[in-house]
XYZ file of C-alpha atoms in Angstrom:
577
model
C -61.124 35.248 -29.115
C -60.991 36.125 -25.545
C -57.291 36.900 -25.808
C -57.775 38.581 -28.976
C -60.569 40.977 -27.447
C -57.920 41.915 -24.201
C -55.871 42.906 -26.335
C -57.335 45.113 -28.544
C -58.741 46.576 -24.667
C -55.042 47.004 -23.781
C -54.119 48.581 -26.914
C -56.788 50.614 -27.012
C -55.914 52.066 -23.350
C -52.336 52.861 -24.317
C -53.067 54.224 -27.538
C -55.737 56.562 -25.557
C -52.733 57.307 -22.926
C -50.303 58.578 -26.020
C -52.588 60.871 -27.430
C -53.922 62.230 -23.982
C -50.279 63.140 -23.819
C -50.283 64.370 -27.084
C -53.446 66.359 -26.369
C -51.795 67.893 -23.171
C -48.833 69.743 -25.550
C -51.894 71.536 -26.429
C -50.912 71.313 -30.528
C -54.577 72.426 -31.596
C -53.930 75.649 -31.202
C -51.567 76.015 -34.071
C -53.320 77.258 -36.595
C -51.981 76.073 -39.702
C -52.104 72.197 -40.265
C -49.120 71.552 -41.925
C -47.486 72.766 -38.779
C -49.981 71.227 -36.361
C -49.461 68.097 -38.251
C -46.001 67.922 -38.595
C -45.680 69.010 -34.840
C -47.654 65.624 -33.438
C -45.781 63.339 -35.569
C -42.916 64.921 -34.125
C -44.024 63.951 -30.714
C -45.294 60.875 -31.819
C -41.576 59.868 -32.818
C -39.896 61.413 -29.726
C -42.460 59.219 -27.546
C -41.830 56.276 -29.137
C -37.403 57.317 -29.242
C -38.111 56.165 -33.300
C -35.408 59.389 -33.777
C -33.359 57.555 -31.812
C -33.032 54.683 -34.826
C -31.223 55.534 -37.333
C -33.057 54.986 -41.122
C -29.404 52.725 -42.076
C -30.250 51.054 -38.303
C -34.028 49.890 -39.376
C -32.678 48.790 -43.165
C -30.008 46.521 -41.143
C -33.138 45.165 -38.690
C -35.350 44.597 -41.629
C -32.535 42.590 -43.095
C -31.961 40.794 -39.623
C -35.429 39.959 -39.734
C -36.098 38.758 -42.945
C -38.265 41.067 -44.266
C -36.578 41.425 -47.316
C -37.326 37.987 -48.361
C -41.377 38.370 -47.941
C -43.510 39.908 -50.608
C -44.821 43.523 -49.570
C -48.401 42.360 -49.071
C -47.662 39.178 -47.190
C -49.231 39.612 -43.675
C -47.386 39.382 -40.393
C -49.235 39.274 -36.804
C -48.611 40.868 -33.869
C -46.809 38.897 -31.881
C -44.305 38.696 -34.851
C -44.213 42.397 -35.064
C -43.676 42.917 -31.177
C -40.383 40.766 -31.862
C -39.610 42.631 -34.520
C -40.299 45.957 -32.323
C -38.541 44.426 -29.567
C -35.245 43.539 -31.768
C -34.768 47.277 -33.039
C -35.108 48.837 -29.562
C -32.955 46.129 -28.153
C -30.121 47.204 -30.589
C -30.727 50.700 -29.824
C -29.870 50.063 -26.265
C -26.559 48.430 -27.255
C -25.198 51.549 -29.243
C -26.276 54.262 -26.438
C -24.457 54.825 -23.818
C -25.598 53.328 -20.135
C -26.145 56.902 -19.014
C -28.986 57.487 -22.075
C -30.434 54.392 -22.036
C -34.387 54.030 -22.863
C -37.595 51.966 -21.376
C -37.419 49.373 -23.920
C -41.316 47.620 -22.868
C -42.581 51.042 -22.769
C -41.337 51.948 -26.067
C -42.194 49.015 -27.249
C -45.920 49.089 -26.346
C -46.195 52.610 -27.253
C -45.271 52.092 -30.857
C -46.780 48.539 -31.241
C -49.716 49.887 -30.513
C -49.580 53.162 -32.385
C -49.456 51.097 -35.580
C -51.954 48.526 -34.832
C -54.394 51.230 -34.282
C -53.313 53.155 -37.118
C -52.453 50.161 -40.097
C -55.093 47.123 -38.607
C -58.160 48.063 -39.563
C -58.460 46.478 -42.947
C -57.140 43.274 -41.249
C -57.767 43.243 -37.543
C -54.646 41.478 -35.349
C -52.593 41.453 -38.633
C -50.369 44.224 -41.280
C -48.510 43.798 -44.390
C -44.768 43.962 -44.457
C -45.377 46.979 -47.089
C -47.391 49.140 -44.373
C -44.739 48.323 -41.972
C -41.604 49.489 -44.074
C -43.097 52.404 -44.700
C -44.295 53.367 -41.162
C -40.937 52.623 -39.828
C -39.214 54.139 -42.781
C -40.840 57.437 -42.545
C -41.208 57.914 -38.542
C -37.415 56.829 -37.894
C -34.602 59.578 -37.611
C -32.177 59.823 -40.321
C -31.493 62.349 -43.131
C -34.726 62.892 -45.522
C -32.928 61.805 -48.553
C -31.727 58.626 -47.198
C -35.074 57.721 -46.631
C -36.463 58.543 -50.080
C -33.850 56.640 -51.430
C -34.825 54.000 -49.101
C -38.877 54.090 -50.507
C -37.727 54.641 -54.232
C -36.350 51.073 -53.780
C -39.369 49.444 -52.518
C -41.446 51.046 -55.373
C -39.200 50.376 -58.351
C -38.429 48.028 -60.987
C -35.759 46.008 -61.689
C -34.578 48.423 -64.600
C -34.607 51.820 -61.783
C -37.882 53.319 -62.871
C -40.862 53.896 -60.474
C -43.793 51.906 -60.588
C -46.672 54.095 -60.100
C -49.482 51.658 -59.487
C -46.352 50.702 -55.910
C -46.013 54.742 -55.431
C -49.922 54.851 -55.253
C -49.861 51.830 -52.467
C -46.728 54.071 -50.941
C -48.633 57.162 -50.458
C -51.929 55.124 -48.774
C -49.890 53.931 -46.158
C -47.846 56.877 -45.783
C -50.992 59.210 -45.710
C -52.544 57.233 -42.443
C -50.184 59.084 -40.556
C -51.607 62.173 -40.572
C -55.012 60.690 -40.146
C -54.057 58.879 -36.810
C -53.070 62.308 -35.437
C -56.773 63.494 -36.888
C -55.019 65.579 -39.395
C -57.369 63.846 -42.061
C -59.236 66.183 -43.458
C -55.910 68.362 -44.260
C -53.896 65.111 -45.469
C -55.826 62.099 -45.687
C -55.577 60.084 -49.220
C -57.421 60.663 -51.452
C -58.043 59.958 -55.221
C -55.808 63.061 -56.736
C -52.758 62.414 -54.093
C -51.163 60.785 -57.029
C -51.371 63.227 -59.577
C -50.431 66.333 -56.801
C -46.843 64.474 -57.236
C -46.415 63.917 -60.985
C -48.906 65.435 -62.955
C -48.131 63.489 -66.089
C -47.255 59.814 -66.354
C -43.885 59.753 -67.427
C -40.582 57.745 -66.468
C -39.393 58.549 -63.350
C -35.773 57.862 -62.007
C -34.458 58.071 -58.260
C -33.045 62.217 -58.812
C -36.198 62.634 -60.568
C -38.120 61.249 -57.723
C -35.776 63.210 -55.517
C -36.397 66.715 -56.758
C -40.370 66.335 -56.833
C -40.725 64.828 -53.030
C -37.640 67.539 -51.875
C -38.758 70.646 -53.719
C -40.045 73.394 -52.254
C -42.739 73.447 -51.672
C -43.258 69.961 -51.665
C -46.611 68.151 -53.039
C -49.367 69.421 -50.997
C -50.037 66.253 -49.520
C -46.891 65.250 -47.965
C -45.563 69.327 -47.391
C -45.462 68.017 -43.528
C -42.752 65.089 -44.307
C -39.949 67.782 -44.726
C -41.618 70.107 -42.573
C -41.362 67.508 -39.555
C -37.476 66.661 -40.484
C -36.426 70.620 -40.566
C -38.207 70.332 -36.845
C -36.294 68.136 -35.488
C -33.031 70.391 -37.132
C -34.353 73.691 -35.402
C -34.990 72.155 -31.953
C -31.858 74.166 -30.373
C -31.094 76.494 -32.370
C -30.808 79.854 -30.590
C -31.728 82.938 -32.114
C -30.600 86.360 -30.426
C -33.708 88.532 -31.254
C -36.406 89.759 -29.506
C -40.012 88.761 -30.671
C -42.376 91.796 -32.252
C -44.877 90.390 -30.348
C -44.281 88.518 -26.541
C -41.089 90.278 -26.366
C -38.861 87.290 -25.645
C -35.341 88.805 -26.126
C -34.309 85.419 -27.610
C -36.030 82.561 -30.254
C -35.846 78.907 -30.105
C -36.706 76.722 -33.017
C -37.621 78.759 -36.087
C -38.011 82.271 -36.678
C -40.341 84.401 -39.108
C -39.674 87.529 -40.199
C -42.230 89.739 -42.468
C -41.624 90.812 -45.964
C -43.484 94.221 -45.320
C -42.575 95.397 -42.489
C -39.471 96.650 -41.250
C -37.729 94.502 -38.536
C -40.655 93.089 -37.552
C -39.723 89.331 -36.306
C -41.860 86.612 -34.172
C -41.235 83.721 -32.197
C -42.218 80.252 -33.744
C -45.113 80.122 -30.816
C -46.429 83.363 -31.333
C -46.191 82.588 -35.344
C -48.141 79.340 -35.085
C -50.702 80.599 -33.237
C -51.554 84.017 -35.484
C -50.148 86.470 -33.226
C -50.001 90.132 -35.159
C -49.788 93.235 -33.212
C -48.974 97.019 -34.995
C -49.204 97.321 -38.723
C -48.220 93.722 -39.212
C -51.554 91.556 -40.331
C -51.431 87.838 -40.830
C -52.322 87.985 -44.510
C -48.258 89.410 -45.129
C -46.171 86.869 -46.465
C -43.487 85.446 -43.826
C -39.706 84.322 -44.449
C -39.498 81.226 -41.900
C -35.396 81.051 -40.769
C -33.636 78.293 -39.572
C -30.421 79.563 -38.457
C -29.563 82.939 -37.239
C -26.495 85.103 -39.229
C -25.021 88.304 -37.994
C -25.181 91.385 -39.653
C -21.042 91.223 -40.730
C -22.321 87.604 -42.283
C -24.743 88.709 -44.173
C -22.788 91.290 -45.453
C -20.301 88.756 -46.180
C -22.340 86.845 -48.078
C -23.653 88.787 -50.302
C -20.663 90.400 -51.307
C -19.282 86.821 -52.101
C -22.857 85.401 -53.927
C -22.232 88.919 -56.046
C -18.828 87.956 -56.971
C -19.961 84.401 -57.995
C -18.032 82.702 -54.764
C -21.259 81.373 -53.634
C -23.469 78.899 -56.081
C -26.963 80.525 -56.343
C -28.975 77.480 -57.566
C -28.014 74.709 -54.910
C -29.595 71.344 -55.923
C -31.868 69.986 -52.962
C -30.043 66.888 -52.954
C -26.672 65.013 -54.354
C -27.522 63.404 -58.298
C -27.345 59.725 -58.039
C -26.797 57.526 -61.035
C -29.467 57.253 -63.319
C -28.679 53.734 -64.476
C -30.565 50.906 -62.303
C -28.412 49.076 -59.518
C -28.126 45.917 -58.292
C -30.716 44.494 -56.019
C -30.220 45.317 -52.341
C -33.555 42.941 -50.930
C -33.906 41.029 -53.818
C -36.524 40.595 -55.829
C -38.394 43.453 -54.263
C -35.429 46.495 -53.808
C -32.437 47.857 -55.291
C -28.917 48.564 -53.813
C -27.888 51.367 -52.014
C -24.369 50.255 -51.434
C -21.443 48.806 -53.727
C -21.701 45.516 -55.496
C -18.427 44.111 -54.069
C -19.589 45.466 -50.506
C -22.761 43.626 -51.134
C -21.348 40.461 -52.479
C -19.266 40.247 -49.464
C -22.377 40.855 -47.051
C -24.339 38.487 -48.465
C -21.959 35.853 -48.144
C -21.468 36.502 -44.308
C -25.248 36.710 -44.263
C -25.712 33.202 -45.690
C -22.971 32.115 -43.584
C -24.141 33.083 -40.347
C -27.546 31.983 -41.368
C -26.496 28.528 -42.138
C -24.816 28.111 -39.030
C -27.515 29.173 -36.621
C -29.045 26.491 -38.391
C -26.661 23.781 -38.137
C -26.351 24.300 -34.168
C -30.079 24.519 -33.454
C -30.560 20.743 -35.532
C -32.779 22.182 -38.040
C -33.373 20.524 -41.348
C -33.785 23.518 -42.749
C -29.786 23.694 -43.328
C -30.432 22.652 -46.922
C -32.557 25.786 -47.989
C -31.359 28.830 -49.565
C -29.932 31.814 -47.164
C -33.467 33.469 -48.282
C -35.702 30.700 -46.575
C -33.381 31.144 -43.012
C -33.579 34.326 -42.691
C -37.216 34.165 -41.465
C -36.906 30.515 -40.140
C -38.331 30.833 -36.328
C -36.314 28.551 -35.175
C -33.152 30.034 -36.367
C -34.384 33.207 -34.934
C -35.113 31.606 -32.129
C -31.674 29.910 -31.696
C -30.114 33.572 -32.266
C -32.086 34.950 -29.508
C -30.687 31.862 -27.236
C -27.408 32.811 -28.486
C -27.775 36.728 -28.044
C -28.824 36.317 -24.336
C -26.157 34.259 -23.637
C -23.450 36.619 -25.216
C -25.119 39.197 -23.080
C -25.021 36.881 -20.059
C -20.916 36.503 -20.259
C -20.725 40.098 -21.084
C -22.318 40.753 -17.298
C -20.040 38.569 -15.530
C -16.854 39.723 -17.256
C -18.384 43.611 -15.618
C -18.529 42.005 -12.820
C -15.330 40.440 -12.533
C -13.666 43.695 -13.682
C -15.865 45.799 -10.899
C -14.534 43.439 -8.298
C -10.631 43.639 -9.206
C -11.164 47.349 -8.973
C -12.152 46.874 -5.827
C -9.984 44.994 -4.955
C -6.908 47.284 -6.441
C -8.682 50.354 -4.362
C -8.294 48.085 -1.239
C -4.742 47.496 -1.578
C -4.017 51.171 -2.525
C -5.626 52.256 1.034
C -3.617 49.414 2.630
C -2.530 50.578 6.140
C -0.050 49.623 8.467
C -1.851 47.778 10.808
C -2.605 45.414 7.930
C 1.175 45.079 7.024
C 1.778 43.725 10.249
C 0.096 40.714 9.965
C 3.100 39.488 7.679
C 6.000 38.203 10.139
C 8.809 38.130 7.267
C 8.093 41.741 6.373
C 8.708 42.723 9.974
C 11.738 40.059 10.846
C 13.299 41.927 7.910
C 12.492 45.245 8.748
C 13.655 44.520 12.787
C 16.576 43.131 11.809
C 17.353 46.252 9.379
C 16.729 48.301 11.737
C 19.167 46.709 14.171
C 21.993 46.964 11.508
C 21.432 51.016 10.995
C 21.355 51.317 14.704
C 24.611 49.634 14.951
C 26.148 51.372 12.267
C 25.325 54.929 13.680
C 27.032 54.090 17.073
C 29.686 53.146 15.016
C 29.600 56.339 13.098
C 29.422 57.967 16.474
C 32.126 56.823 18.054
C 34.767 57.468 14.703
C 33.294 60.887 14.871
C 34.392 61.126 18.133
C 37.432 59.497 17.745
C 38.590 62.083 14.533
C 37.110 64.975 16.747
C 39.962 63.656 19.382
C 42.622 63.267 16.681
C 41.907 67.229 15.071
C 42.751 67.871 18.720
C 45.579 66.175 18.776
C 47.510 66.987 15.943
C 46.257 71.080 16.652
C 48.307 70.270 19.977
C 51.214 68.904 18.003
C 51.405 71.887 15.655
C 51.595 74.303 18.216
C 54.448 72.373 20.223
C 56.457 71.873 16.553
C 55.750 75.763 16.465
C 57.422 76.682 20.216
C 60.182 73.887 18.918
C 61.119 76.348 16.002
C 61.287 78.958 17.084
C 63.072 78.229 20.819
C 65.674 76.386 18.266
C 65.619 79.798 16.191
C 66.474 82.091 19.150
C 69.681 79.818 20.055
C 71.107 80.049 16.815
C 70.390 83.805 16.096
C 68.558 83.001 13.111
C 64.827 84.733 12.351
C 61.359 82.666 12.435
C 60.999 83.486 8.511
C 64.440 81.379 7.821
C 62.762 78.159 8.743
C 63.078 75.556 6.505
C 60.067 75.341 3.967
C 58.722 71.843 4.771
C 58.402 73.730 9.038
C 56.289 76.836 7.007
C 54.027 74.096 5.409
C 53.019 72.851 8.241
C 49.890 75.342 8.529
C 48.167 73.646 5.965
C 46.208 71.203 7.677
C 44.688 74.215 8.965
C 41.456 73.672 6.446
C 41.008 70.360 8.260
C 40.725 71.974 11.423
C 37.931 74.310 10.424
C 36.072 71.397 9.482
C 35.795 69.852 12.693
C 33.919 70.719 16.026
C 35.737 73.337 16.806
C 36.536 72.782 20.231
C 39.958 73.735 21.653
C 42.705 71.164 22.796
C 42.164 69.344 26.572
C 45.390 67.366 26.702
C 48.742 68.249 27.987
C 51.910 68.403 25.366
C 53.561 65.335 27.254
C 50.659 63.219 26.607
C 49.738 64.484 23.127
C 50.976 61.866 20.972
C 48.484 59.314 22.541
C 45.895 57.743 20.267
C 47.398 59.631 17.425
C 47.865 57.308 14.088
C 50.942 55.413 12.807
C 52.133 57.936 10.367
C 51.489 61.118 12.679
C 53.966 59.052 15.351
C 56.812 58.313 12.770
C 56.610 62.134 11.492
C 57.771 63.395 15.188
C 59.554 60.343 16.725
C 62.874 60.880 14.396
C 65.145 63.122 14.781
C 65.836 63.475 10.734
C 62.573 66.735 10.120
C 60.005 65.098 7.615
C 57.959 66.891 5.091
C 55.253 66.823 7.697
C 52.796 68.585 5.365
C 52.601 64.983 3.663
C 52.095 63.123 6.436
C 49.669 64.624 7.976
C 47.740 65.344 4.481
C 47.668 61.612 4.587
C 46.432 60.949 7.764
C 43.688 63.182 7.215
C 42.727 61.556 4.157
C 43.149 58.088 5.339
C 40.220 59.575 8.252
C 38.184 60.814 5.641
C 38.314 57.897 3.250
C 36.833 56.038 6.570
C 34.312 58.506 7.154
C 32.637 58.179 3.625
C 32.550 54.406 3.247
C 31.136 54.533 6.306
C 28.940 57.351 5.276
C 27.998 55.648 1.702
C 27.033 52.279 4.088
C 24.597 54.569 6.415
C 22.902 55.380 3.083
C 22.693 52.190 1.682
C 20.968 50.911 4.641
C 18.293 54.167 5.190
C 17.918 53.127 1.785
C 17.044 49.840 1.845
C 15.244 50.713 5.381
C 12.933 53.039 2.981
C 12.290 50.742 0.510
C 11.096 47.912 2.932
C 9.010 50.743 4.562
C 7.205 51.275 1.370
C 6.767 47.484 0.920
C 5.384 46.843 3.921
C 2.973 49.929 3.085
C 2.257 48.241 0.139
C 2.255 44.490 0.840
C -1.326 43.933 -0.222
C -1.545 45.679 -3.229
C 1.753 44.055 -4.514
C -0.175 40.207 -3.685
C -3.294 41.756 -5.093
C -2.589 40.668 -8.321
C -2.111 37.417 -7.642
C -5.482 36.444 -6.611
């Protein structure tokens, strides 16, 4: 009793903290109730994040925990409903991403004890599973007609039709919403809620059902339900229009304009609150917008609803099949989904049911998939199993947080570090010794063909006095020289190739140092076709000078590459950790 008396205390507090909050929005001032009413719920659901749960997200959670097998006015306490609670916002936190991620207690205690305060007082400490469903159902986010569809199956027969006597029960519970909010003298239940909705007792099917709760207007009693759904549409819309009445030069949310008078357009605060200034009065019928259209789309628009592009009489909502489906929480729903789809779900349902209860020992293996759902200790063997799941989920993060830091480490790898591996600098020493001791060698054969242009420039210019001192003894002319003598000025490219330099040795000493084929063109008396051999002594210089050329590169080459390894040692053994 003690414990039951705290926390009624506690609840008490926190319920008084959400509606001080609530109070603080300062929503009494709106002066129509189906606005002030709609506008608190609102609130109400954006405190708790309930729009952050899908309506397809809370059918799956009922399912998860068992609801669907208990009768609708089978009691549940509180401490089942805070797991239930705790389960939904739980999942919630696992489909949002870690940058929107919500208080789960908080939420938690908010709702929990929103309801208790609002569904408990028939039963104190306990609520049926029907007043639940229908809280949730209604206060969740999720398209309006996917909830409707939702409620028609919890207050039909097994043949489709509505029960009336369940749609009675539906709009008690669903009409202590607006009372919690003390909206209950506006849209509290009362004895003729019932016949607002359907006037005459008749069959009614899901698209009739449909087209009553989604008309508009809607019945007067639940006019806010829609109302609090086209809110939460109209939160961000923008509207480029100045208000008749603050002058804001642009609208948030909805916007009014009057049938009487011309241009004359308010804000939704100003509209709320009975703002009228000019000839405008509040007694002239408003057009409330939800989206804002240029002038050029309007235009458009009507010139294509004239020409019959545009439907006139759009149905509310998409027509469903009238014929009854198959059971979706059996015995007390019907199917939303596809009987093969179903089939199949049920059968991993019972499955994974069944095994939860073979690993936690339970005897309660032999009892139909409907008895496990609920089973406590197959939920709480599932909770074991969840937080373990979780638990290996955090240290695979972590492991993958630590080889990125690890791969950011090697990546800023300096050389200092690179030194601590002696093979990597053995290798790099001794390659640097090699290229070293191939660029003296390159050196000194540039040196020694520098030596050799000079040379054979020498030796063309003494074959040249040769000619034509020979020439002047005979009589003949310099032109009459044999044509192998007048080819001889075609090394001449070579020359201009080398340094340049002019020749520093004496014609007696001119054939020193010179190759084996330059020596055997001018040691015989019998004239050669010099032009050959000394084409081929150049070549056989320049064939020398690229290999030797080609092996300089190889080496910088390799020299680079064991550069860039040795920058790069410890991200290349990173891996291997």
């Amino acid at each position: 009793m003690i414990e039951e008396g705290s926390r009624r205390s506690k609840a008490a507090v926190e319920k008084r903290q959400l509606f001080m909050e609530m109070r603080a929005q300062n929503f009494d001032v709106i002066r129509l109730s189906t606005y002030r009413t709609a506008c608190k719920l609102r609130f109400v659901q954006k405190r708790c994040n309930l729009h952050l749960v899908d309506v397809w997200n809370m059918i799956e959670a009922f399912r998860d925990n068992g609801l669907n097998a208990l009768d609708h006015n089978a009691e549940i306490n509180v401490s089942r409903l805070e797991t239930i609670l705790s389960s939904i916002y739980y999942q919630l936190n696992k489909r949002l991403p870690t940058t929107h991620q919500i208080n789960v207690e908080q939420s938690i205690g908010l709702l929990l004890n929103f309801m208790v305060a609002t569904y408990d007082s028939d039963s104190p400490g306990k609520m049926t599973v029907f007043s639940m469903k229908t809280m949730l159902a209604t206060m969740c986010g999720g398209k309006i007609v996917d909830k409707l569809r939702y409620i028609f199956s919890q207050i039909s027969d097994c043949s489709g039709l509505m029960v009336f006597a369940k749609f009675d029960q539906l709009l008690r519970e669903v009409l202590k919403l607006p009372t919690a909010v003390f909206e209950g003298p506006s849209f509290g239940y009362t004895e003729h809620s019932l016949r607002m909705c359907f006037p005459q007792q008749k069959k009614i099917l899901l698209n009739t059902f449909l087209d009553v709760l989604m008309a508009d207007p809607p019945p007067q009693c639940l006019v806010w339900l829609p109302l609090m759904h086209r809110l939460a549409n109209v939160e961000n819309v923008f509207h480029p229009v100045e208000c008749s009445y603050c002058r804001c030069e642009s609208m948030m949310g909805f916007r009014y304009r009057c049938q009487q008078c011309h241009s004359y357009q308010l804000c939704q605060s100003c509209f709320w609150r009975g703002h009228a200034n000019g000839p405008h009065s509040n007694q002239h019928q408003m057009k409330e917008h939800s989206s804002w259209k240029s002038p050029a789309k309007k235009l458009s628009h009507a010139i294509s609803k004239s020409l019959g592009c545009v439907p006139i009489g759009e149905p509310p909502h998409p027509m469903f099949p009238e014929q009854a489906e198959r059971p979706l929480e059996p015995p007390h729903t019907v199917i939303l989904e596809s009987p093969s789809r179903l089939d199949e779900e049920h059968r991993l349902i019972a499955r994974y049911a069944a095994r939860l209860a073979a690993e936690a020992g339970n005897s309660a293996q032999q009892c139909p998939p409907a008895d496990l759902g609920f089973n406590f200790d197959a939920s709480k063997q599932q909770r074991q199993l969840i937080a373990e799941l979780e638990n290996k989920n955090r240290e695979i993060l972590q492991e993958i947080q630590r080889l990125r830091l690890e791969h950011e480490q090697a990546s800023q790898t300096t050389p200092e570090k690179a030194q601590q591996n002696p093979t990597l600098l053995t290798e790099l020493r001794l390659l640097r010794h090699r290229k070293d001791e191939l660029e003296r060698r390159m050196s000194a054969l540039q040196e020694s063909r520098r030596e050799l242009m000079v040379q054979l420039e020498g030796l063309m210019r003494l074959l040249k006095d040769e000619e034509q001192k020979q020439a002047s003894q005979s009589g003949g002319s310099p032109h009459s020289s044999p044509s192998h003598v007048a080819g001889c000025s075609m090394p001449m490219p070579i020359r201009s190739t080398s340094a340049g330099s002019t020749p520093t040795h004496t014609p007696q000493d001119c054939f020193s140092g010179v190759g084996g084929n330059v020596l055997e063109a001018f040691a015989q008396d019998v004239p050669r076709n010099l032009r050959n051999d000394l084409l081929v002594a150049a070549d056989s210089i320049t064939n020398t000078m690229s290999s030797l050329v080609k092996e300089l590169h190889s080496v910088d080459d390799a020299a680079e590459e064991e550069e860039s390894m040795r920058n790069g040692a410890d991200r290349v053994r990173a891996p291997r950790h």
